Coordinates of C-alpha atoms in Angstrom, one line a residue:
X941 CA -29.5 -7.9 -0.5
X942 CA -26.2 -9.4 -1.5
X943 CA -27.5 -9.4 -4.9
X944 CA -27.6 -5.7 -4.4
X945 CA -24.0 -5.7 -3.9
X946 CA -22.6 -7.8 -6.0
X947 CA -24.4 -5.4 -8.6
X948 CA -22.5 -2.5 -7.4
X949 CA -19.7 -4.4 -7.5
X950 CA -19.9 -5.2 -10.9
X951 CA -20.7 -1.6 -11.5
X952 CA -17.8 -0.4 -10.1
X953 CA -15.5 -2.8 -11.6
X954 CA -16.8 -2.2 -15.2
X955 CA -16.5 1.8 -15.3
X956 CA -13.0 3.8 -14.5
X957 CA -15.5 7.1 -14.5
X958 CA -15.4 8.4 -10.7
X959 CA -18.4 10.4 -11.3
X960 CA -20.3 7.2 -12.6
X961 CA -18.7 5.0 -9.3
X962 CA -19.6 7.2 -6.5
X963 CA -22.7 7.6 -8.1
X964 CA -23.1 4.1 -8.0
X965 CA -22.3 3.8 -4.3
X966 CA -25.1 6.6 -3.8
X967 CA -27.7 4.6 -5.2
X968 CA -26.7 1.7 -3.2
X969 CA -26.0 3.2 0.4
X970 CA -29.5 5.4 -0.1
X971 CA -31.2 2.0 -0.4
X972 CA -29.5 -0.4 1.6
X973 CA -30.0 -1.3 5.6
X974 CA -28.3 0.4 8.0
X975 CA -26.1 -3.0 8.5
X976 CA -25.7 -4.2 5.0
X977 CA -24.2 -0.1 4.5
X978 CA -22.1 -0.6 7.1
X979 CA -20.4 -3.9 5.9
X980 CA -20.2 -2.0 1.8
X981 CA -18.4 0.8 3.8
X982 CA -16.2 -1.6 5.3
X983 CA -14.9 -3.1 2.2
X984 CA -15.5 -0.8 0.0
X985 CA -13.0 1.0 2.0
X986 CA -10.5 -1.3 1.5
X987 CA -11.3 -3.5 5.0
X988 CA -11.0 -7.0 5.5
X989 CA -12.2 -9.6 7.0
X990 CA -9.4 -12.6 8.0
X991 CA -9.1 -15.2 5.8
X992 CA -11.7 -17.8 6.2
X993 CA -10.7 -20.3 4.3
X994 CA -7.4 -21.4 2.7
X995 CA -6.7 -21.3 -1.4
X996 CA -5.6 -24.6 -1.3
X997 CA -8.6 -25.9 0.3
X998 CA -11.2 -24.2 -2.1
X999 CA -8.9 -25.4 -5.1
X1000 CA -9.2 -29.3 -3.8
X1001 CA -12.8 -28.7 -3.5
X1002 CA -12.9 -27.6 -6.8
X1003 CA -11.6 -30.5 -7.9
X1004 CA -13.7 -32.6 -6.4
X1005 CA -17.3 -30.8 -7.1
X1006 CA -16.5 -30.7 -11.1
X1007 CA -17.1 -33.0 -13.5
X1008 CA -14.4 -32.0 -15.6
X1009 CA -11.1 -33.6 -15.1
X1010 CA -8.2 -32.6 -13.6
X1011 CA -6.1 -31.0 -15.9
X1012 CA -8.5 -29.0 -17.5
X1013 CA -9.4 -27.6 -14.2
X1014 CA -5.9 -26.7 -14.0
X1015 CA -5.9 -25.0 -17.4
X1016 CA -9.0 -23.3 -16.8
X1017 CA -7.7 -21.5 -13.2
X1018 CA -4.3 -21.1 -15.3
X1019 CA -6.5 -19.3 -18.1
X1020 CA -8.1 -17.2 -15.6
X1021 CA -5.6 -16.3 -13.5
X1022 CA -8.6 -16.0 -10.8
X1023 CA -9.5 -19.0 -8.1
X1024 CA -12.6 -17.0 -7.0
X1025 CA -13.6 -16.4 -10.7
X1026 CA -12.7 -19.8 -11.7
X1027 CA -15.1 -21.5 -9.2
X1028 CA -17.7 -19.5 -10.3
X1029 CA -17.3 -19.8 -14.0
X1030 CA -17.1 -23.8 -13.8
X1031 CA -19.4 -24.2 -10.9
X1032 CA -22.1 -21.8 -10.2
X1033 CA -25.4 -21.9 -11.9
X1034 CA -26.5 -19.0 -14.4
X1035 CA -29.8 -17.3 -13.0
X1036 CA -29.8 -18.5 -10.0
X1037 CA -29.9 -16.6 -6.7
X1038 CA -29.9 -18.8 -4.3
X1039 CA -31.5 -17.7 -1.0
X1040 CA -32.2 -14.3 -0.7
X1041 CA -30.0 -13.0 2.0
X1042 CA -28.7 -9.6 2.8
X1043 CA -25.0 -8.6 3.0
X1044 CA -24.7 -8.4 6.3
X1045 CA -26.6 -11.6 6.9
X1046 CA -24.4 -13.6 4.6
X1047 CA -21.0 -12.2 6.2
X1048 CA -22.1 -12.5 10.1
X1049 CA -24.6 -15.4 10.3
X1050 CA -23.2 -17.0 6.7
X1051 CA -19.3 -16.5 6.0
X1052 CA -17.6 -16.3 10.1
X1053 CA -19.1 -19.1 11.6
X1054 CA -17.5 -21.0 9.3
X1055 CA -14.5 -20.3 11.6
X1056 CA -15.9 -22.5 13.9
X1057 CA -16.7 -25.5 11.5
X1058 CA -14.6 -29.0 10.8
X1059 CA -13.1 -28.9 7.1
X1060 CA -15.7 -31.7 6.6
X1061 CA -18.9 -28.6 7.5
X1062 CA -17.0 -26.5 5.5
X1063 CA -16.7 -27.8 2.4
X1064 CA -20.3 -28.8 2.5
X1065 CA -21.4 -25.1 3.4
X1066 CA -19.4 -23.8 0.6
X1067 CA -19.6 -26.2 -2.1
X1068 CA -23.6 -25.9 -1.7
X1069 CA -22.9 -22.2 -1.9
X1070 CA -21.5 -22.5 -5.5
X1071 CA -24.2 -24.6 -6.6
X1072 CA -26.7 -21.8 -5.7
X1073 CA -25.2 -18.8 -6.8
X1074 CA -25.3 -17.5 -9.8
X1075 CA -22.0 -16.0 -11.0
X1076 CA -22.0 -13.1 -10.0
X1077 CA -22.8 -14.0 -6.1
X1078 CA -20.4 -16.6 -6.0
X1079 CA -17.4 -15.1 -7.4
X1080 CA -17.8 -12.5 -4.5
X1081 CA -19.0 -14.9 -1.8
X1082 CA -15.4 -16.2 -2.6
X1083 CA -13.5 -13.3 -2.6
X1084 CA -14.9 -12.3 1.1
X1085 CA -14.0 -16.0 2.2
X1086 CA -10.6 -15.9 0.8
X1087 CA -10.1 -11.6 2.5
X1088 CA -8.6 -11.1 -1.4
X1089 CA -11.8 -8.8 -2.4
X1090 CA -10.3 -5.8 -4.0
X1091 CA -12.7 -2.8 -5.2
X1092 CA -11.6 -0.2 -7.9
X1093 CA -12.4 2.9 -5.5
X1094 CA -10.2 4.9 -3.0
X1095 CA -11.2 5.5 0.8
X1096 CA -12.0 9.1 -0.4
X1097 CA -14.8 8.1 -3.5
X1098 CA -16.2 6.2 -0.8
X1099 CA -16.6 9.0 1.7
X1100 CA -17.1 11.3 -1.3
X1101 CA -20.3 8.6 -1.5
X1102 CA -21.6 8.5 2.1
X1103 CA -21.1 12.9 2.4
X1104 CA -23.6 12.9 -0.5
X1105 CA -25.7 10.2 0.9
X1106 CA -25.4 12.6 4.5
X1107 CA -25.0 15.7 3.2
X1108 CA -22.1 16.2 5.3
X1109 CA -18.7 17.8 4.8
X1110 CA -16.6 14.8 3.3
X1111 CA -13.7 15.6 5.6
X1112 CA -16.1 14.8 8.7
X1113 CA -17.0 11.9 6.8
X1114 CA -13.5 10.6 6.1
X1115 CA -12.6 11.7 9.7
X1116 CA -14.9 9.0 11.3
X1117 CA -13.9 6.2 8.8
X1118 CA -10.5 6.7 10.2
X1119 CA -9.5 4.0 13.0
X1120 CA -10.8 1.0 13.9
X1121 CA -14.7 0.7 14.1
X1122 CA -17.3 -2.6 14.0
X1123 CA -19.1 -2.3 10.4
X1124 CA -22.7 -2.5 12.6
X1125 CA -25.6 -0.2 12.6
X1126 CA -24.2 1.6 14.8
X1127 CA -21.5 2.5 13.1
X1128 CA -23.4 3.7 10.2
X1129 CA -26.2 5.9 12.0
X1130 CA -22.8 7.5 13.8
X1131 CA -21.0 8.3 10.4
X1132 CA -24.2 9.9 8.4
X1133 CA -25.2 11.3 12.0
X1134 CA -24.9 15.3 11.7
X1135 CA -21.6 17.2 13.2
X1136 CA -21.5 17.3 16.9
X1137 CA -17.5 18.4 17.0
X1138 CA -17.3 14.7 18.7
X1139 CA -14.0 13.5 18.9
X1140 CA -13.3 9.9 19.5
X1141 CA -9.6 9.9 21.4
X1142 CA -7.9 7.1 19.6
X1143 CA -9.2 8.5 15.8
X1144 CA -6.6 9.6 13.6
X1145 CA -7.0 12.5 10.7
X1146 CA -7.0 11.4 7.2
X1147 CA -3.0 12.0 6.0
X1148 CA -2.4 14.7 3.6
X1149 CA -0.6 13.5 0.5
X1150 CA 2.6 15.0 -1.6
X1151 CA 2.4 14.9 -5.8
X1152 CA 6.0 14.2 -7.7
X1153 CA 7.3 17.6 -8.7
X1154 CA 8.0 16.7 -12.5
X1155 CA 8.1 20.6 -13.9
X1156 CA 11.1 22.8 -13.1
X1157 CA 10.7 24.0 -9.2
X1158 CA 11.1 27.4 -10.9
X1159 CA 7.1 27.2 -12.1
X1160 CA 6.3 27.5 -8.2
X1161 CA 6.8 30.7 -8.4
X1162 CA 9.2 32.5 -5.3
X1163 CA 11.5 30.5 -3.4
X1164 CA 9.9 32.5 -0.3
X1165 CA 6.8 31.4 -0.5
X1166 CA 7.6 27.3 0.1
X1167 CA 9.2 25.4 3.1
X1168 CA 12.0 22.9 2.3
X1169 CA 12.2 19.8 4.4
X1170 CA 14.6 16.2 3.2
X1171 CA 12.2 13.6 2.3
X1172 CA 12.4 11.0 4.7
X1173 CA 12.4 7.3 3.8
X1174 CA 10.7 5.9 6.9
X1175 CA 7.0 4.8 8.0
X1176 CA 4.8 7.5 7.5
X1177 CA 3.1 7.6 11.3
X1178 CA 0.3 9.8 13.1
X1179 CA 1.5 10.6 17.1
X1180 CA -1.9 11.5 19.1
X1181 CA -2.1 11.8 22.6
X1182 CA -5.6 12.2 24.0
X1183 CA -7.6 11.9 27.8
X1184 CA -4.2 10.6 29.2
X1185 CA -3.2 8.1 26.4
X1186 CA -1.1 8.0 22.9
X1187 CA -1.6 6.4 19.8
X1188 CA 0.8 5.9 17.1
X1189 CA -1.2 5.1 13.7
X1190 CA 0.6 4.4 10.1
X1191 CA -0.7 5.8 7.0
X1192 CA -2.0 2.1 6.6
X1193 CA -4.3 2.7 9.6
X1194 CA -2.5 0.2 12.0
X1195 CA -2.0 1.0 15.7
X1196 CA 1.7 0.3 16.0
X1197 CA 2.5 1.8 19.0
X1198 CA 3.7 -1.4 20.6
X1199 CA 6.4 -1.8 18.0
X1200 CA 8.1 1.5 19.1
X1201 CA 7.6 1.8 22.5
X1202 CA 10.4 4.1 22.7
X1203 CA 8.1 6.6 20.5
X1204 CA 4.8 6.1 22.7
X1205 CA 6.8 6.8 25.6
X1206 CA 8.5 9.7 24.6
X1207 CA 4.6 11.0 23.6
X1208 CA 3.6 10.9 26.9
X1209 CA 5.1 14.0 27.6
X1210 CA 2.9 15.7 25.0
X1211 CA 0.1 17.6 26.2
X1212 CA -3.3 16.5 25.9
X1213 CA -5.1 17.2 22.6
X1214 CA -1.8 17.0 20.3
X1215 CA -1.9 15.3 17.1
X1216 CA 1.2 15.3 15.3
X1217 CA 2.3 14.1 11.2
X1218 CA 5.8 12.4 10.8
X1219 CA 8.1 9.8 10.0
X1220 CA 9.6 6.9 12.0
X1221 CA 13.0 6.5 11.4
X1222 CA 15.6 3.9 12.6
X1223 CA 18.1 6.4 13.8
X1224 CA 21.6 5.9 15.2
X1225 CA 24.4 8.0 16.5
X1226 CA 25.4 9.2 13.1
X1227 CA 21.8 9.9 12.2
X1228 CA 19.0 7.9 10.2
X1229 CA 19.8 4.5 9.5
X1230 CA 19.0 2.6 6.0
X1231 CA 15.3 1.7 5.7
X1232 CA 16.4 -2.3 5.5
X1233 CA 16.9 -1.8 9.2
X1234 CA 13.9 0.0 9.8
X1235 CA 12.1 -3.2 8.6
X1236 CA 13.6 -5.5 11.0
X1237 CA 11.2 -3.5 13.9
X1238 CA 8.1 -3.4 10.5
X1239 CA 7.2 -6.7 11.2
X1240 CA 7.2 -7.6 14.8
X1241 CA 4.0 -6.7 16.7
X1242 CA 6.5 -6.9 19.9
X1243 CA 10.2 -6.1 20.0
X1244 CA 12.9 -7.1 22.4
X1245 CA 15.4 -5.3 24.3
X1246 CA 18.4 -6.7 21.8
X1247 CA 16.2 -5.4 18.6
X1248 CA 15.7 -2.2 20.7
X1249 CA 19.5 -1.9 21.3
X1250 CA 20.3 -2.5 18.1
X1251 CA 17.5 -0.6 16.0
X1252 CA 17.0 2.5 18.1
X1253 CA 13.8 4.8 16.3
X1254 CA 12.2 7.8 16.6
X1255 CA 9.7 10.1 15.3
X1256 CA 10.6 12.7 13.4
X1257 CA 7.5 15.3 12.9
X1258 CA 7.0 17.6 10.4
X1259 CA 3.2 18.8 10.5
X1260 CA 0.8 19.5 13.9
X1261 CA -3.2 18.9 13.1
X1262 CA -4.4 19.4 16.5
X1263 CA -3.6 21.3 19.0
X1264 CA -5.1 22.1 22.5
X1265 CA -7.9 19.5 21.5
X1266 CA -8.3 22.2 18.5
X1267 CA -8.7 21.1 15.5
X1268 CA -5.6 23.6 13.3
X1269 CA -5.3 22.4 10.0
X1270 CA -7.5 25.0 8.3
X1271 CA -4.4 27.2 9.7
X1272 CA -1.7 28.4 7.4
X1273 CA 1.8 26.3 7.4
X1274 CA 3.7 28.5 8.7
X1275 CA 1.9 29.2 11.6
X1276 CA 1.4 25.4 12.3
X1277 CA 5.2 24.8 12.4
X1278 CA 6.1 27.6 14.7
X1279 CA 3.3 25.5 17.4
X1280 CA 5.1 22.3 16.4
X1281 CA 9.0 23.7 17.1
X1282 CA 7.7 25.6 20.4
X1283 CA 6.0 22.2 21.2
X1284 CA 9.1 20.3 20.2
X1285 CA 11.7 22.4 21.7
X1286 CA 9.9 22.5 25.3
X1287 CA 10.1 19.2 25.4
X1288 CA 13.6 17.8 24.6
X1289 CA 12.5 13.9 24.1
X1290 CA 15.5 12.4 22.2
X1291 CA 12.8 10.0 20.1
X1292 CA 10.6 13.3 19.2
X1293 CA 12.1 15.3 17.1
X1294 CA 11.5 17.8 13.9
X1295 CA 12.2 17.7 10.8
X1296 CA 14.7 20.7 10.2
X1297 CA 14.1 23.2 7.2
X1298 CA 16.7 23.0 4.2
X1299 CA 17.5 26.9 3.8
X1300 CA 18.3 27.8 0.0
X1301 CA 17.9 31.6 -1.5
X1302 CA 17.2 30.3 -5.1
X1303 CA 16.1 27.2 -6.7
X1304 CA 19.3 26.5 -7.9
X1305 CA 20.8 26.6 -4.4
X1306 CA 18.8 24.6 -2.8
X1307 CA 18.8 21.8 -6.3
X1308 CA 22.3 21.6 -5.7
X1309 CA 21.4 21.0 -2.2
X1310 CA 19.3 18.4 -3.1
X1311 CA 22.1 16.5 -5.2
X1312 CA 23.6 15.6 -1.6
X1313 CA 20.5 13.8 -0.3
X1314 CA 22.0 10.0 -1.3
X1315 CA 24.7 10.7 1.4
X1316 CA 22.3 11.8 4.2
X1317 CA 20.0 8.6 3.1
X1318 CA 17.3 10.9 2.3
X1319 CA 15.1 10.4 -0.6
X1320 CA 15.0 14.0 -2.2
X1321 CA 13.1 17.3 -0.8
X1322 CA 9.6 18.1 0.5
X1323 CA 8.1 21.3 -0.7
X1324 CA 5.8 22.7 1.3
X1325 CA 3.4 26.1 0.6
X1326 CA 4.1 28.3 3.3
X1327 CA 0.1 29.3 3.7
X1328 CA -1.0 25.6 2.9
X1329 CA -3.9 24.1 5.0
X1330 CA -3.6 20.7 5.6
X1331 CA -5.6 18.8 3.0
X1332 CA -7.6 15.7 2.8
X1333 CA -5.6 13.4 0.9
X1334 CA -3.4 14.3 -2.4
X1335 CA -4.5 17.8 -3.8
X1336 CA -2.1 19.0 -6.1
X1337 CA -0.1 22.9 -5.7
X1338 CA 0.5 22.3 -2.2
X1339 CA 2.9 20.0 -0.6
X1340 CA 5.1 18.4 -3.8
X1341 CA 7.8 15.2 -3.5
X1342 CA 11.1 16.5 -5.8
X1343 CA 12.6 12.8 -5.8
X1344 CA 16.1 12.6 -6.7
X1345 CA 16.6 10.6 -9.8
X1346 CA 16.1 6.7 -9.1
X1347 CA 19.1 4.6 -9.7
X1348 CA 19.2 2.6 -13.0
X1349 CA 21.4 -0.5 -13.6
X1350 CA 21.3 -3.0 -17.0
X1351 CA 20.1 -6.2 -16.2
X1352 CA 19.3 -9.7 -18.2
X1353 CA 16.0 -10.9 -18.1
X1354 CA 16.4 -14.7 -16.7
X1355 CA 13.1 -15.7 -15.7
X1356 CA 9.0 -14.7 -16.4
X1357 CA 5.9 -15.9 -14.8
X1358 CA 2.2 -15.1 -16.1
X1359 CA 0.4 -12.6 -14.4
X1360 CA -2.6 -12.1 -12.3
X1361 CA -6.5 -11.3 -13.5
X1362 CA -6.5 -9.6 -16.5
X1363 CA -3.1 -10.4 -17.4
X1364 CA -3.2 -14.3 -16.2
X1365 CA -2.4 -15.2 -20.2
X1366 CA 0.5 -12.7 -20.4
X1367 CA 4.3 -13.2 -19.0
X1368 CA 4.1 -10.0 -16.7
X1369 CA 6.4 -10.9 -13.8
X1370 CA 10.5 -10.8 -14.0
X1371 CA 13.5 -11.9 -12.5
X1372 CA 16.6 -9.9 -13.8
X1373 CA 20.1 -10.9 -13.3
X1374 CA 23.5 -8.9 -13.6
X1375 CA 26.7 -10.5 -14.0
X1376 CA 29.0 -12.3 -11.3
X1377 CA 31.8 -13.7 -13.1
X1378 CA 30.8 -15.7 -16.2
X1379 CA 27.6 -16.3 -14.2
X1380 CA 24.1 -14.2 -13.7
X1381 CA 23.4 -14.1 -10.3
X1382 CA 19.4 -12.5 -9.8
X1383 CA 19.2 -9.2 -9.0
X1384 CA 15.6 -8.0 -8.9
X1385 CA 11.8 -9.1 -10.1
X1386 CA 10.2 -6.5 -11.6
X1387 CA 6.5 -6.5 -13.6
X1388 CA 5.5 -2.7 -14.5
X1389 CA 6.9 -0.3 -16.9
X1390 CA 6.2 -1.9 -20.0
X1391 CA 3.3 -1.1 -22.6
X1392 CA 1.0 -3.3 -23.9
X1393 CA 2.6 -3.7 -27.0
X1394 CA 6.0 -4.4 -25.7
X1395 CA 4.0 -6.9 -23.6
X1396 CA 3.0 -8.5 -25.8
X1397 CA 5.6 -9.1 -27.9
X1398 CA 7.7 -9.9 -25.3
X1399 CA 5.1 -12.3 -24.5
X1400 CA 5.6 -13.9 -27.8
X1401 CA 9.4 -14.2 -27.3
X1402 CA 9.3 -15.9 -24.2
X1403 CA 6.8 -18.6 -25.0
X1404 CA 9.1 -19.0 -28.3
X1405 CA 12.2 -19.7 -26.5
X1406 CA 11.0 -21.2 -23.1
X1407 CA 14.4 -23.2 -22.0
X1408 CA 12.4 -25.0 -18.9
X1409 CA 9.2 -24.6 -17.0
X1410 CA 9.4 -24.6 -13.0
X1411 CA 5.3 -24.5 -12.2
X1412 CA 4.6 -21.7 -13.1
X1413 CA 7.8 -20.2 -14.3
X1414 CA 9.7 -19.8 -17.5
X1415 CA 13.8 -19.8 -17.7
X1416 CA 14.4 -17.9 -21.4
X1417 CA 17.7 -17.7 -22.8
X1418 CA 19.9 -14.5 -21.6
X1419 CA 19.2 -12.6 -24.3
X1420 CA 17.0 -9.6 -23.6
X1421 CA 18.6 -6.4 -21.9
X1422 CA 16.4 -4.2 -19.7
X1423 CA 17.2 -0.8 -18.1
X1424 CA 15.7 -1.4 -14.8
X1425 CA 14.4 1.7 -12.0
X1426 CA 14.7 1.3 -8.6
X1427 CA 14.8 4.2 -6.1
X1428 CA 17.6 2.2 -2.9
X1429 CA 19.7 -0.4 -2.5
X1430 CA 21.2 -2.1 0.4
X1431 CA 23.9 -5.1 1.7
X1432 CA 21.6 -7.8 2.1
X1433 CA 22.5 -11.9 3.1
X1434 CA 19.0 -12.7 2.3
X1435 CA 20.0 -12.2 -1.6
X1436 CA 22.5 -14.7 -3.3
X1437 CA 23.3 -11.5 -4.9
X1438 CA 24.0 -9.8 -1.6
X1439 CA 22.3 -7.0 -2.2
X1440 CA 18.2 -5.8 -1.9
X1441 CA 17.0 -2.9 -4.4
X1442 CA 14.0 -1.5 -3.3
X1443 CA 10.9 -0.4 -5.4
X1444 CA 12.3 -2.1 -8.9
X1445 CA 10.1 -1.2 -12.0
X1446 CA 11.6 -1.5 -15.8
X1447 CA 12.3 1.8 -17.1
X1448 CA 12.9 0.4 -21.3
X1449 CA 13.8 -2.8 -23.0
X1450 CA 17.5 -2.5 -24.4
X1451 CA 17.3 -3.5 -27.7
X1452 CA 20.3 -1.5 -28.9
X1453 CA 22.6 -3.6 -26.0
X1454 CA 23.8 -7.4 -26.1
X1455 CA 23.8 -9.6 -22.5
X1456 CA 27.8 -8.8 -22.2
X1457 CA 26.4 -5.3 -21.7
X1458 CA 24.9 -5.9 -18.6
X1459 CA 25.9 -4.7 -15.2
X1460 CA 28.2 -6.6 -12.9
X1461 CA 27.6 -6.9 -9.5
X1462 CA 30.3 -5.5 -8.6
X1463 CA 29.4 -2.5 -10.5
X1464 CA 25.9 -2.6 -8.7
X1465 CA 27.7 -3.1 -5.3
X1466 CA 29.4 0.4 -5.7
X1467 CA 26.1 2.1 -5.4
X1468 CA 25.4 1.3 -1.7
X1469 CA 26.5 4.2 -0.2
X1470 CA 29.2 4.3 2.8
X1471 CA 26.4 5.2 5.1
X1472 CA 24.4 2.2 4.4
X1473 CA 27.1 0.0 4.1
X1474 CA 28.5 0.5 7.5
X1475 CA 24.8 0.2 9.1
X1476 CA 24.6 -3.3 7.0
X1477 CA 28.1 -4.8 8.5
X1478 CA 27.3 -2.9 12.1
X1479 CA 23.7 -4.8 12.1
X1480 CA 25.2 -8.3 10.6
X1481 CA 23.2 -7.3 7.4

C-alpha cells in the first residue's frame, strides 16, 4: 500500500542510523508485492521517473485550491523552502487516506497516465489527490509527480536490504540492480531469484570507489606494495563488449556510447567477454585536454563530425573486471593489470589506451612527482594495493585518491539566496566576486563549508544589511572576505569574469582581511595553466 511506503519513507528520512534504515527497508520489501517492491527498489535506488508535471503548474494550482491569499501562500512555500511539502501542509487533510491503493497501482494506473491528460484533467486529478491525502501521502504523491523524490540511502543500503530480504551475496544483488531494468514483477522475482552465474550482456559491475588519502602516504606502509597511476579528471566510464556488441556505461549508469562513438568503435576490437574500468578523456596531440572541453561532448546525446574534429576522446583504462566472460575481480591487482596491458598492447586502438604507472622508489619521490600533476592537467595520484580485489563500492585501505592541494583565491561575498529544505529560512547560497579594476566582477557561487554557527550569523548579517532584493536574492554591501576552495579553473566566455572554477566550496570566512584584500582577476587569471589556456584559445573557449 502506498501508505506502506510513505511510512518507510518517513522512516528513513527521520533516522541517519544505517542499521535502523536497512532494517527498515527489510520490513517493508518482506511484506510488500512483488510490484510495489519493485517500484521501492527503483527509487529507493535513486531512479526516476520523468517529470510529470511542471513546478509552475502545481504552484498555480495551489493558488487556486487554497483559501488563503496569495501572498501568504507565497510566504508559506518561501518558509518552507518545499513545493511538495507546502501543498501538503496547506492542502491535504490530517487522517485521511484517501483510497487505498498500492504503490505500484498509484505510479502505473495513477501518476503516468497523467501524461496523456489536458492541463484541464490534470489539475482535477491532482488537486482531488491533495484533498484526500493525508500528509504524509501527498507530500510523496508530489515528489513522484515532480521526479524530485530524494531518499536518504545509497544504492548499496538498498541492496544491503534486498541480500537480507534474499539471502544472497550483496554483490549479486547490486550486480543485477546495475543497468537499465522495468521496476515490474519480474524484475523483482529475478533480483531475489537464487545465483544462476546469469549474465545479462549489456549489465555493468558496480564501480569500485577511491577514499582521500588525508594521512602521510608513509602509513601505507612499503612503497612496493601499491601501484601509482595520475588521477585522471575525466568521465568515469565502464567499456563492455559482449555476444558481438559494446556498451559504454558512466558511473551515473547512463549508456553513452553514442556520445563517443570513436570509443565504441575502437571496443569492437575487444574480444568477447571484456569488461574494462576507465576514464574518458578529451585528448589531443599534446595529450589530455582540460575537462571544460570534455563537457562540450557531456551533454549531446549525438555529436557531429566538427565536435568530433575538434574534441577528439578516448578511453583511458586502468582496471579489467572480466575477462573471457570470467568474472576476475576476486583476482589480485597485479595480476589483473598484466591481462589489461597484454589486452591493450595487442590491440593498438589509438582511442583505448592505459593508464601508465608513475614509477617512484620512495614516497618522497614519487610526492615530488606528484607536485607536477597541474602541468600534465592531472588531478593528483591514484594509489592502488598491488593484491587489491576489486571492491563493491568505497571500502577503505585499498585504492586511495592523494589530491593535490585545491586552489584557494580571496573573494568578496556580493550576493546570498536562501536555501533549500531544511535550510529554506537560512542565506546558504553565494556569489563571490574578485576585483577587476575598481569593480567586482563574480567569480564563483558557492554554499558549503560553513558551520552552523557561522551560518547563522552570517545569516544575521545579511538580512541586516540587505542593499536590494532581486526575487529571491540579496545584494549585501562588499564587506565580508571569504577564502574560497575550488579544485580547476579554466578560460571561459560564458563568464563575464572570463574564467570557470570548478567544484567551488568556502574553505573560512576572512575576518582578519578588508574587501581591498581580495583577489584580482588578473591574479586569478594567472592560475590557468599554459596547457589549458592554449586548449581554451585553440577551441574558441
Amino acid at each position: 500500500m502506498m501508505q506502506n511506503f510513505s511510512q518507510l519513507y518517513q522512516s528513513l528520512d527521520q533516522t541517519t542510523s544505517t542499521n535502523a534504515k536497512v532494517a527498515a527497508m527489510v520490513s517493508y520489501l518482506a511484506g510488500a508485492t512483488a510490484a510495489d517492491a519493485a517500484w521501492a527498489v527503483y527509487f529507493l535506488s535513486g531512479r526516476r521517473i520523468k517529470r510529470l508535471i511542471g513546478a509552475s503548474l502545481l504552484r498555480s494550482w495551489l493558488h487556486q485550491s487554497s483559501d488563503l491569499p496569495e501572498w501568504l501562500v507565497e510566504e508559506s512555500y518561501s518558509s518552507v523552502g518545499d513545493l511538495a511539502e507546502t501543498i501538503a501542509l496547506l492542502l491535504a487533510t490530517p487522517g485521511n487516506q484517501g483510497q487505498e491503493r498500492s504503490l505500484a497501482d498509484w505510479v502505473e494506473h495513477q501518476l503516468l497516465p497523467l501524461r496523456g491528460l489536458d492541463a484541464e484533467q490534470q489539475q482535477q486529478r491532482v488537486t482531488r489527490w491533495w484533498r484526500e491525502l493525508d500528509h504524509q501521502q501527498c507530500f510523496i504523491i508530489n515528489k513522484l509527480m515532480t521526479g524530485a523524490l530524494r531518499v536518504g540511502v545509497s544504492q548499496l543500503l538498498v541492496a544491503r536490504a534486498v541480500a537480507e530480504v534474499a539471502d544472497l551475496p550483496r554483490s549479486l544483488v547490486l550486480h543485477r540492480m546495475m543497468g537499465d531494468w522495468e521496476p515490474d514483477e519480474t524484475f523483482w522475482h529475478a533480483l531475489i531469484s537464487e545465483d544462476r552465474g546469469e549474465t545479462v550482456s549489456s549489465r555493468p559491475y558496480p564501480f569500485c570507489l577511491a577514499s582521500p588519502l588525508e594521512a602521510d602516504p608513509d602509513t601505507l606502509g612499503p612503497i612496493q606494495s601499491w601501484l601509482a597511476e595520475w588521477k585522471w579528471d575525466g568521465i568515469r566510464a565502464q567499456l563492455i563488449r559482449r555476444q558481438g556488441e559494446t556498451w559504454l556505461w558512466s558511473r551515473g549508469e547512463e549508456l553513452i556510447g553514442t556520445r563517443f562513438p570513436e570509443i565504441t568503435g575502437a571496443a569492437d576490437s575487444l574480444p568477447d567477454g571484456t569488461v574494462l574500468d576507465g576514464e574518458i578523456l578529451a585528448w589531443g596531440q599534446h595529450g589530455v585536454l582540460p575537462f571544460s572541453e570534455l563537457q562540450r561532448r557531456i551533454g549531446r546525446k549525438t555529436v557531429g563530425r566538427k565536435l568530433l574534429s575538434e574534441v577528439p576522446c578516448l578511453f583511458m583504462a586502468y582496471d579489467m573486471m572480466e575477462c573471457a566472460g570470467m568474472d576476475i575481480r576476486a583476482t589480485p591487482l597485479r595480476q589483473r593489470r598484466l591481462q589489461l596491458a597484454e589486452l591493450v598492447g595487442q590491440l593498438r586502438e589509438e582511442n583505448l589506451k592505459i593508464s601508465t604507472l608513475v614509477d617512484a622508489d620512495s614516497w618522497a619521490e614519487l610526492a615530488s612527482l606528484r607536485e607536477t600533476s597541474r602541468e600534465r592537467q592531472v588531478e593528483g595520484l591514484m594509489l592502488k594495493h598491488v593484491d587489491a580485489q576489486y571492491q563493491t563500492g568505497r571500502k577503505r585501505g585499498f585504492w586511495w585518491k592523494w589530491k593535490v592541494e585545491a586552489y584557494t583565491i580571496d573573494a568578496v561575498m556580493l550576493y546570498a539566496q536562501a536555501g533549500h529544505g531544511k535550510r529554506a529560512n537560512l542565506h546558504t547560497d553565494y556569489t563571490f566576486g574578485v576585483w577587476h579594476g575598481d569593480e567586482l566582477v563574480p567569480i564563483a557561487k558557492a554554499y558549503s563549508g560553513l558551520d552552523n554557527s557561522e551560518i547563522n550569523e552570517l545569516d544575521k548579517w545579511i538580512r541586516r544589511n540587505t542593499i536590494e532584493r532581486f526575487g529571491p536574492v540579496r545584494s549585501v554591501p562588499a564587506e565580508q572576505v571569504f577564502e574560497l576552495a575550488f579544485e580547476g579553473i579554466n578560460a571561459s566566455t560564458r563568464h563575464k569574469s572570463g574564467v570557470a572554477v570548478r567544484f567551488p566550496r568556502i574553505k573560512r570566512w576572512r575576518k582578519d582581511l578588508a574587501p581591498g584584500d581580495a583577489e584580482t582577476l588578473e591574479q586569478v587569471k594567472r592560475l590557468i595553466t599554459p596547457v589549458a589556456a592554449e586548449a581554451s584559445v585553440a577551441e574558441g573557449i
